[in-house]
XYZ file of C-alpha atoms in Angstrom:
361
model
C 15.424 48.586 -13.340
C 17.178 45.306 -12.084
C 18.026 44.567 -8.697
C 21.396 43.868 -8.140
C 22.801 41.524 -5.456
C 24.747 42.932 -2.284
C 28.050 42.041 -2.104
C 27.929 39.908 0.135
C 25.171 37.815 -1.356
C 26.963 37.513 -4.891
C 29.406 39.461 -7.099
C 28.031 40.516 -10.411
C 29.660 40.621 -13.208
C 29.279 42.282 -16.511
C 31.561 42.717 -19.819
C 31.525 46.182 -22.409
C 33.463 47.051 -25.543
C 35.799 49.594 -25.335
C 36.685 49.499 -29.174
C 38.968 46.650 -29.537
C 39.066 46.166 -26.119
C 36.885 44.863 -23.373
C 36.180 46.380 -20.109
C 35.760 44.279 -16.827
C 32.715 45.148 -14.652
C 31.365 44.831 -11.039
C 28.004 45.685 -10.927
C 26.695 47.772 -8.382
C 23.475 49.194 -10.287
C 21.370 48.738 -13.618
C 18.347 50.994 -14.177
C 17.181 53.148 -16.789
C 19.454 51.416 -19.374
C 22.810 52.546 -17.635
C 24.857 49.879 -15.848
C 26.964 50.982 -13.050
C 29.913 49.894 -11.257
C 33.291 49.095 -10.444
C 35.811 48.511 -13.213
C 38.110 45.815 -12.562
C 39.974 45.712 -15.724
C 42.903 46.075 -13.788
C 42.051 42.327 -11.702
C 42.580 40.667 -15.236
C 45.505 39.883 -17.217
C 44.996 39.793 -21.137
C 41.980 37.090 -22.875
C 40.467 37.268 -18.912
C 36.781 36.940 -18.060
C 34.986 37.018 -14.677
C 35.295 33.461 -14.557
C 39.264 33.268 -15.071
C 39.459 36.115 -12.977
C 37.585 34.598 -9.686
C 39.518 31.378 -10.011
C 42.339 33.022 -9.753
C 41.330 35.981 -6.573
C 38.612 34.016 -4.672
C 35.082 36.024 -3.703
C 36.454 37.704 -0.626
C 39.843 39.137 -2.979
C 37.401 40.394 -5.646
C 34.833 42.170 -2.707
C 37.304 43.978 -0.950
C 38.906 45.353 -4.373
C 35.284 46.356 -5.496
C 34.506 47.780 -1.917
C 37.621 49.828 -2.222
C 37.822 51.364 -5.339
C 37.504 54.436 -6.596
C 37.183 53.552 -10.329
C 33.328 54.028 -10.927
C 32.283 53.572 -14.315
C 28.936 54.534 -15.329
C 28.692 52.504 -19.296
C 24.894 52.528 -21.449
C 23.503 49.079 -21.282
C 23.286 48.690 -24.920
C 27.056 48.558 -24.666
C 27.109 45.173 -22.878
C 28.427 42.107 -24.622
C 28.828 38.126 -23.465
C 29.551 38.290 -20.041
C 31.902 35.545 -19.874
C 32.856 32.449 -22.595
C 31.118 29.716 -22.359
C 31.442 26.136 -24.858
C 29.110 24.831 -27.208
C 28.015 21.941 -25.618
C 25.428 22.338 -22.930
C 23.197 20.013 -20.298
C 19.387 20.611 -21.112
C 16.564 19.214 -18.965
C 12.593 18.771 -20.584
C 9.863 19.084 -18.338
C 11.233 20.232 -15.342
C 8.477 22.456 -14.062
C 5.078 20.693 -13.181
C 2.721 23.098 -15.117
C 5.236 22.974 -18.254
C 4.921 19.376 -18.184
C 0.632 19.510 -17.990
C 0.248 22.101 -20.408
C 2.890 19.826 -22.841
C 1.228 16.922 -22.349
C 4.367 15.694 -21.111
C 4.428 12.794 -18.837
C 6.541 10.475 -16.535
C 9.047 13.354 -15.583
C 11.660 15.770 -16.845
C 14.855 14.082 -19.078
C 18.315 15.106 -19.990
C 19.310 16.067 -23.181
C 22.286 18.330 -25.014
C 21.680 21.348 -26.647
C 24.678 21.652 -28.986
C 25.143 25.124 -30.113
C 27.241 28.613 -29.199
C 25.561 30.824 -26.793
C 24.929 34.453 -28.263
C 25.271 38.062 -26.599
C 21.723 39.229 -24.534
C 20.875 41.518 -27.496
C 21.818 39.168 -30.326
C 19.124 38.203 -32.640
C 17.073 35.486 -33.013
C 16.875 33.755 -36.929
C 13.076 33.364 -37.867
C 13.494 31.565 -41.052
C 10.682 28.681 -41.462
C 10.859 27.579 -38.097
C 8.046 26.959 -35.544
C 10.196 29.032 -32.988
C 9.410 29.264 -29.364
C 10.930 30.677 -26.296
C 11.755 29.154 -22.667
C 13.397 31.343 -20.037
C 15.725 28.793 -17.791
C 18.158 29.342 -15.279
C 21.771 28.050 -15.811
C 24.280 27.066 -14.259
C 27.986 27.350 -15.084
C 30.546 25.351 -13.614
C 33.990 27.565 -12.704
C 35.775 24.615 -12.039
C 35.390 20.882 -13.137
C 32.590 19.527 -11.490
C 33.897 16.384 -10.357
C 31.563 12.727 -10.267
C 31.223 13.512 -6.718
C 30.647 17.250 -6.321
C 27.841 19.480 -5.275
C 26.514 21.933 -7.655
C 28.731 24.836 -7.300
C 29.120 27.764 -9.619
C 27.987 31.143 -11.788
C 24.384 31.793 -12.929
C 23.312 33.576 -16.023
C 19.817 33.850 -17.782
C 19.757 31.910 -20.900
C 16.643 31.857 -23.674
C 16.459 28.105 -24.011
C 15.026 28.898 -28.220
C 13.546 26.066 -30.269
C 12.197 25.052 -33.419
C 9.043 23.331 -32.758
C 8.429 21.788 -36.410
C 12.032 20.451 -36.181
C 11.609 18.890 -32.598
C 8.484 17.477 -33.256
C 9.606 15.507 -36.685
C 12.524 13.870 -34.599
C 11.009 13.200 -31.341
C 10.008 9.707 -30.411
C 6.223 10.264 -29.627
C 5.948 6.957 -27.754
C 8.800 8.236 -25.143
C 9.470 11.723 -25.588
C 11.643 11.221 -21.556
C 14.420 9.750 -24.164
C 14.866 13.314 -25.816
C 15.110 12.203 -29.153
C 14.700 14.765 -31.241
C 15.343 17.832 -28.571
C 18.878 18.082 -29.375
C 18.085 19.010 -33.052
C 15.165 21.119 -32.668
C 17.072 22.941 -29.983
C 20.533 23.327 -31.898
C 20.375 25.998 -33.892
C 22.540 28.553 -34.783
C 21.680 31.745 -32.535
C 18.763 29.546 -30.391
C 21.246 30.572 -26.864
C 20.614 33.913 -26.289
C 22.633 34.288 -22.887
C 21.814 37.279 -20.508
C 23.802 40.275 -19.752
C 25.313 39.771 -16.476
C 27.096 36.775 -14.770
C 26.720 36.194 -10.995
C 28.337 33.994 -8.438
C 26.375 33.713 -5.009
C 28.372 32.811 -2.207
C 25.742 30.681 -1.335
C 23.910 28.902 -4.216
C 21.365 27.565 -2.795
C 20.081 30.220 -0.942
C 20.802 32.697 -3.540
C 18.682 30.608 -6.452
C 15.414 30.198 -3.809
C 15.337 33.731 -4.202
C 14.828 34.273 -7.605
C 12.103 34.269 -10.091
C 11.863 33.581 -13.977
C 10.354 36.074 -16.047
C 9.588 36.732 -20.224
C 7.662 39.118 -22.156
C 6.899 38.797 -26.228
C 6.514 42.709 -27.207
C 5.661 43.588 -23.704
C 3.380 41.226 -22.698
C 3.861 38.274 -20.058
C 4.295 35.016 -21.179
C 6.204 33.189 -18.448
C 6.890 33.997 -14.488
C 7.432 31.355 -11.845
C 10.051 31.206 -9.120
C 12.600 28.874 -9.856
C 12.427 26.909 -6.826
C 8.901 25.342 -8.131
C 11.502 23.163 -10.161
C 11.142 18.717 -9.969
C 14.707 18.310 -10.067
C 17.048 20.998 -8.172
C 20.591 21.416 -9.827
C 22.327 18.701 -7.604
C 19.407 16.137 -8.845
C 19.960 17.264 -12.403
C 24.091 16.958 -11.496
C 22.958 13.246 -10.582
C 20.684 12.345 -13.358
C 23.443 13.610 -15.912
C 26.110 11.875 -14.367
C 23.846 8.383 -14.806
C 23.375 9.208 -18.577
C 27.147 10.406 -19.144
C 27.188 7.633 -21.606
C 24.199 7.821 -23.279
C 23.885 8.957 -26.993
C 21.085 11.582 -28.839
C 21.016 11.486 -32.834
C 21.666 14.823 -33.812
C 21.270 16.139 -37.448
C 22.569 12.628 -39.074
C 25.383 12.400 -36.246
C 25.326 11.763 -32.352
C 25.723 13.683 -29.243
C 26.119 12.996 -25.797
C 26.083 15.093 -22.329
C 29.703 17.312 -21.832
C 31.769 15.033 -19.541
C 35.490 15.035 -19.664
C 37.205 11.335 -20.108
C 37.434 11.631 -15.853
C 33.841 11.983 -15.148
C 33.561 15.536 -14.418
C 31.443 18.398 -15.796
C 33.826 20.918 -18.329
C 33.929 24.523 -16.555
C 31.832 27.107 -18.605
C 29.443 24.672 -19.720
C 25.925 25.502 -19.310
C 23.983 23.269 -17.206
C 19.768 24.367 -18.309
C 17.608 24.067 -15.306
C 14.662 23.797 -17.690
C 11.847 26.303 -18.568
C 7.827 26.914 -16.124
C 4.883 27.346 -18.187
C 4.034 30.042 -20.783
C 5.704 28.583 -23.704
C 3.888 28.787 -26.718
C 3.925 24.841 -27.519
C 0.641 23.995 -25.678
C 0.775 20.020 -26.735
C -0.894 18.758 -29.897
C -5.026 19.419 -30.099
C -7.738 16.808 -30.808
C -8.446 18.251 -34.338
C -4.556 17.547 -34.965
C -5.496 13.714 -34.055
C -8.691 13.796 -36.128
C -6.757 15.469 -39.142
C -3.698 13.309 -39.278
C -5.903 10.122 -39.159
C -8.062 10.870 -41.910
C -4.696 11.612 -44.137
C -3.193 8.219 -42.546
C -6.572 6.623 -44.117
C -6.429 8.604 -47.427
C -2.759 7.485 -48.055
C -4.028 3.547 -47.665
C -1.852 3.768 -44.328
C 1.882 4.502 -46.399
C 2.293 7.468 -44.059
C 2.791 6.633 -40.160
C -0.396 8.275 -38.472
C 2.304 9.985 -35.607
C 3.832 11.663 -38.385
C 0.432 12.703 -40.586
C -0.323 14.100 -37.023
C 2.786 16.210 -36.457
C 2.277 17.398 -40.310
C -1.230 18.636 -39.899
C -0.214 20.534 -36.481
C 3.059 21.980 -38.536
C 0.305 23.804 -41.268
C -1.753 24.658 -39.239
C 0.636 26.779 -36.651
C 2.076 27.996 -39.903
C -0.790 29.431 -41.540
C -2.672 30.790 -38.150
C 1.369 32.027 -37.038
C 0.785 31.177 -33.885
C 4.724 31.396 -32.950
C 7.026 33.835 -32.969
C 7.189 35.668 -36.017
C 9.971 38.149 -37.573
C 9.529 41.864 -35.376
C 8.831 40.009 -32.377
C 10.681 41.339 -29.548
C 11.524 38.293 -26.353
C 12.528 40.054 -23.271
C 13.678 38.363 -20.347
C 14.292 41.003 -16.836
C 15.324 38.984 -13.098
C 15.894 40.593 -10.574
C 20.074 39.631 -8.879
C 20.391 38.149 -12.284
C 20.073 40.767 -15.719
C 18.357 40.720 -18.420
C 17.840 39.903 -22.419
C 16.181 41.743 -25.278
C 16.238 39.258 -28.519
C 14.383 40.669 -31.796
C 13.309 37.792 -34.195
C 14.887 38.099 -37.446
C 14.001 36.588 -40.527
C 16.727 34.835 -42.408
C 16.878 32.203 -45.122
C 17.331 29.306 -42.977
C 18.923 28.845 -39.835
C 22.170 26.922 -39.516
C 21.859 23.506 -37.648
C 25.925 23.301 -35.941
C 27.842 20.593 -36.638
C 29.667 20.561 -33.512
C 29.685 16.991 -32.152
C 30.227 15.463 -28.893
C 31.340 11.790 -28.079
């Protein structure tokens, strides 16, 4: 079961397929994998989602039709699809929980970085391929509106799996300031590594609404990450700030660049996801002294031709391979918040996943 929201707290909404078509929903219940509601089809004109659909009504417009309805529809959860469109250019912040950070050996702060790539439906699945792939449950943000250089954070929240290939990061990040995010966007940008969840709320209040809520993933049923996401460094007005002071700055990407998603006037783009950043659980625990030891005897052994950074990375990349330590092809990441929804992502081995070529700035 997942609690949803009173109305008067937030309006949840949801999206299913009705063969070609899709039906509008305003969650009222979801437990015992039936979602139940209001349908408000009949709010939207044709190609609308929630978020075209509040921008247009307003909160109070869209309560009192929900309140007033008769038009109950009672739909399996299974038959739940993206609950709004979102664009393929996101803001991403590392290290934004404290215990993250320690058990990442991360230090000096959380950073800013994009995470270029199409978010994917709450049940889609996650490409295995050779990747060292990880998880990270974040909260994020989603602008309605432009969010102008002077705004407060206002907007929608949705659950997003924040999925990365370790390996890839780890070869491209700058080890001598990894608070640059060099190397984040591309380990991070991914075809099918932005699982997004089921449901899309707006709170009438946003602050108070997010200091209620807590982050939570399971791998095949078992706990791996719960915090609430209030323990955060930087709140979403802080990371609105930070971004805005890095609007210009570029991140190599995959033999290209990429930069934050500002329009030409300063502002945010609506439906861009703005990543609050993951707590601790992850399974990237930091690199271990015998990684160290390792990569310095194969710096010695190639008369110093290698870097010893990158003989270290190497000798971490085996050996995660060959004891799998990360998430392997079966493996089932499920992500449940209460006011919020939910994911269920099965890892799927394919060939290779496909690094996006989608560029920004």
């Amino acid at each position: 079961m997942i609690a949803i929201a009173p109305l008067d707290q937030a309006l949840t909404f949801a999206r299913s397929r009705e063969g070609s078509d899709a039906r509008l929903i305003a969650v009222r219940a979801c437990a015992e994998g039936r979602v139940k509601g209001i349908d408000i089809t009949g709010l939207a004109t044709w190609g609308d989602d929630p978020i075209s659909v509040f921008n247009r009504l307003g909160y109070e417009r869209i309560k009192v039709e929900v309140e007033s309805s008769i038009a109950a529809v009672d739909v399996p959860e299974a038959d739940l699809t993206l609950p709004v469109d979102l664009t393929g250019a996101h803001i991403a912040v590392g290290t934004n929980y404290r215990e993250h950070a320690k058990e990442s050996s991360v230090v000096g702060g959380p950073f800013l970085f994009p995470k270029m790539v199409t978010p994917t439906s709450w049940c889609a699945a996650i490409p295995a391929s050779d990747a060292l792939l990880d998880y990270e449950v974040e909260l994020c943000l989603v602008p309605l509106k432009p969010i102008g250089p002077n705004d407060a954070a206002t907007g929608g929240l949705i659950l997003g799996n924040d999925v990365t290939d370790r390996a890839t990061l780890l070869r491209n990040v700058d080890p001598s300031n990894p608070q640059s995010g060099k190397g984040f966007t591309s380990g991070k940008s991914a075809t099918g590594y932005l699982p997004v969840g089921n449901m899309f709320v707006v709170p009438r209040d946003l602050k108070s609404f997010v200091a209620g809520l807590t982050l939570q993933l399971s791998v095949n049923g078992m706990e791996r990450q719960r915090a609430p996401v209030t323990e955060w460094i930087w709140d979403l007005d802080e990371i609105l700030r930070r971004s805005r002071a890095r609007r210009d700055t570029s991140w190599t990407y995959w033999g290209g660049m990429a930069r934050l998603p500002f329009t030409p006037e300063g502002a945010i783009p609506p439906r861009t996801l703005i990543m609050a950043g993951t707590p601790a659980g992850t399974i990237w625990q930091g690199l271990r002294r015998k990684d160290y030891a390792l990569g310095a005897v194969d710096c010695l052994l190639s008369a110093f031709t290698k870097p010893i950074a990158k003989c270290v990375v190497e000798r971490y990349i085996a050996g995660a391979r060959r004891a799998k330590t990360y998430l392997q092809s079966g493996d089932e990441i499920s992500i449940r918040v209460d006011h919020l929804g939910s994911l269920a992502n099965l890892v799927t081995l394919v060939p290779h996943a496909q690094h996006l070529g989608h560029r920004s700035g």
